[in-house]
Amino acid sequence: MMDGLGIEPVDEDLAFKLVQLCNAQTGRPLTDDELRLIGGYPRELALLFPGQLDD
């Protein structure tokens, strides 16, 4: 998912779930900057979606 951008997610599982959730909510592919943000700060961004992620 993020390999093409050279992103090594802090928590790959959580980052993947966030990307899926954001794609579903926006109805469009995420931008490179959005993917970088999710890859670097998945735990912080997960706080924006209480009860919507398993973690």
Short mmCIF file of N, CA and C in Angstrom, two decimals:
data_model
loop_
_atom_site.label_atom_id
_atom_site.label_comp_id
_atom_site.label_asym_id
_atom_site.label_seq_id
_atom_site.Cartn_x
_atom_site.Cartn_y
_atom_site.Cartn_z
N MET A 1 0.83 -1.20 0.00
CA MET A 1 0.00 0.00 0.00
C MET A 1 0.86 1.25 0.00
N MET A 2 1.82 1.31 0.92
CA MET A 2 2.64 2.52 1.05
C MET A 2 4.06 2.31 0.54
N ASP A 3 4.33 1.08 0.09
CA ASP A 3 5.68 0.74 -0.36
C ASP A 3 6.16 1.64 -1.48
N GLY A 4 5.29 1.95 -2.42
CA GLY A 4 5.66 2.77 -3.56
C GLY A 4 6.09 4.18 -3.17
N LEU A 5 5.67 4.61 -1.97
CA LEU A 5 6.05 5.95 -1.48
C LEU A 5 7.25 5.89 -0.55
N GLY A 6 7.76 4.68 -0.30
CA GLY A 6 8.88 4.53 0.61
C GLY A 6 8.49 4.74 2.06
N ILE A 7 7.23 4.45 2.39
CA ILE A 7 6.74 4.65 3.75
C ILE A 7 6.79 3.34 4.51
N GLU A 8 7.40 3.36 5.67
CA GLU A 8 7.43 2.21 6.57
C GLU A 8 6.52 2.55 7.74
N PRO A 9 5.26 2.07 7.70
CA PRO A 9 4.31 2.43 8.75
C PRO A 9 4.77 2.02 10.14
N VAL A 10 4.48 2.86 11.12
CA VAL A 10 4.80 2.58 12.51
C VAL A 10 4.04 1.34 12.96
N ASP A 11 2.78 1.24 12.58
CA ASP A 11 1.92 0.10 12.90
C ASP A 11 1.17 -0.24 11.62
N GLU A 12 1.72 -1.19 10.88
CA GLU A 12 1.21 -1.48 9.54
C GLU A 12 -0.26 -1.92 9.55
N ASP A 13 -0.63 -2.75 10.51
CA ASP A 13 -2.00 -3.24 10.60
C ASP A 13 -2.99 -2.10 10.82
N LEU A 14 -2.67 -1.25 11.78
CA LEU A 14 -3.54 -0.12 12.09
C LEU A 14 -3.58 0.87 10.93
N ALA A 15 -2.44 1.12 10.31
CA ALA A 15 -2.38 2.04 9.17
C ALA A 15 -3.28 1.53 8.04
N PHE A 16 -3.25 0.24 7.79
CA PHE A 16 -4.07 -0.34 6.73
C PHE A 16 -5.56 -0.13 7.03
N LYS A 17 -5.95 -0.37 8.28
CA LYS A 17 -7.35 -0.18 8.68
C LYS A 17 -7.76 1.29 8.53
N LEU A 18 -6.86 2.20 8.87
CA LEU A 18 -7.16 3.62 8.74
C LEU A 18 -7.34 4.03 7.28
N VAL A 19 -6.49 3.50 6.42
CA VAL A 19 -6.59 3.81 4.99
C VAL A 19 -7.94 3.32 4.46
N GLN A 20 -8.32 2.10 4.83
CA GLN A 20 -9.61 1.57 4.39
C GLN A 20 -10.76 2.44 4.89
N LEU A 21 -10.72 2.82 6.15
CA LEU A 21 -11.77 3.64 6.74
C LEU A 21 -11.84 5.01 6.07
N CYS A 22 -10.71 5.64 5.87
CA CYS A 22 -10.68 6.97 5.23
C CYS A 22 -11.14 6.89 3.78
N ASN A 23 -10.75 5.85 3.07
CA ASN A 23 -11.21 5.68 1.69
C ASN A 23 -12.73 5.54 1.65
N ALA A 24 -13.28 4.77 2.57
CA ALA A 24 -14.73 4.57 2.61
C ALA A 24 -15.45 5.87 2.94
N GLN A 25 -14.89 6.66 3.84
CA GLN A 25 -15.55 7.90 4.25
C GLN A 25 -15.45 8.99 3.20
N THR A 26 -14.32 9.07 2.51
CA THR A 26 -14.14 10.14 1.52
C THR A 26 -14.65 9.75 0.14
N GLY A 27 -14.68 8.45 -0.14
CA GLY A 27 -15.12 7.98 -1.45
C GLY A 27 -14.12 8.26 -2.56
N ARG A 28 -12.87 8.48 -2.18
CA ARG A 28 -11.82 8.73 -3.18
C ARG A 28 -10.52 8.15 -2.67
N PRO A 29 -9.58 7.91 -3.58
CA PRO A 29 -8.26 7.45 -3.12
C PRO A 29 -7.57 8.53 -2.29
N LEU A 30 -6.77 8.11 -1.34
CA LEU A 30 -6.05 9.07 -0.51
C LEU A 30 -4.84 9.61 -1.27
N THR A 31 -4.46 10.83 -0.94
CA THR A 31 -3.29 11.44 -1.57
C THR A 31 -2.02 10.88 -0.94
N ASP A 32 -0.90 11.10 -1.59
CA ASP A 32 0.38 10.66 -1.05
C ASP A 32 0.63 11.26 0.33
N ASP A 33 0.31 12.54 0.50
CA ASP A 33 0.51 13.19 1.79
C ASP A 33 -0.37 12.56 2.87
N GLU A 34 -1.61 12.23 2.52
CA GLU A 34 -2.49 11.58 3.49
C GLU A 34 -1.95 10.21 3.89
N LEU A 35 -1.43 9.47 2.91
CA LEU A 35 -0.85 8.16 3.21
C LEU A 35 0.39 8.29 4.10
N ARG A 36 1.21 9.30 3.84
CA ARG A 36 2.39 9.52 4.68
C ARG A 36 1.99 9.85 6.11
N LEU A 37 0.97 10.66 6.26
CA LEU A 37 0.48 11.03 7.59
C LEU A 37 -0.03 9.81 8.34
N ILE A 38 -0.83 8.99 7.67
CA ILE A 38 -1.35 7.77 8.30
C ILE A 38 -0.21 6.82 8.64
N GLY A 39 0.75 6.67 7.74
CA GLY A 39 1.88 5.78 8.00
C GLY A 39 2.73 6.21 9.17
N GLY A 40 2.87 7.52 9.35
CA GLY A 40 3.72 8.03 10.43
C GLY A 40 3.03 8.16 11.77
N TYR A 41 1.71 8.33 11.76
CA TYR A 41 0.99 8.60 13.01
C TYR A 41 -0.32 7.81 13.12
N PRO A 42 -0.28 6.50 12.88
CA PRO A 42 -1.53 5.75 12.90
C PRO A 42 -2.23 5.74 14.25
N ARG A 43 -1.47 5.65 15.33
CA ARG A 43 -2.09 5.58 16.66
C ARG A 43 -2.77 6.89 17.03
N GLU A 44 -2.13 8.00 16.67
CA GLU A 44 -2.72 9.30 16.96
C GLU A 44 -3.99 9.52 16.12
N LEU A 45 -3.92 9.16 14.85
CA LEU A 45 -5.08 9.35 13.97
C LEU A 45 -6.23 8.41 14.34
N ALA A 46 -5.92 7.25 14.88
CA ALA A 46 -6.96 6.31 15.30
C ALA A 46 -7.84 6.93 16.38
N LEU A 47 -7.31 7.87 17.14
CA LEU A 47 -8.08 8.53 18.19
C LEU A 47 -9.24 9.34 17.60
N LEU A 48 -9.14 9.69 16.33
CA LEU A 48 -10.21 10.44 15.66
C LEU A 48 -11.41 9.56 15.30
N PHE A 49 -11.24 8.26 15.43
CA PHE A 49 -12.28 7.30 15.04
C PHE A 49 -12.62 6.36 16.20
N PRO A 50 -13.07 6.88 17.31
CA PRO A 50 -13.36 6.01 18.46
C PRO A 50 -14.44 4.99 18.13
N GLY A 51 -14.16 3.74 18.48
CA GLY A 51 -15.12 2.67 18.26
C GLY A 51 -15.21 2.16 16.84
N GLN A 52 -14.45 2.74 15.92
CA GLN A 52 -14.53 2.32 14.52
C GLN A 52 -13.38 1.41 14.10
N LEU A 53 -12.41 1.24 14.99
CA LEU A 53 -11.26 0.37 14.70
C LEU A 53 -11.18 -0.67 15.82
N ASP A 54 -10.66 -1.83 15.48
CA ASP A 54 -10.57 -2.91 16.46
C ASP A 54 -9.52 -2.67 17.52
N ASP A 55 -8.53 -1.83 17.19
CA ASP A 55 -7.40 -1.63 18.11
C ASP A 55 -7.66 -0.59 19.16
#
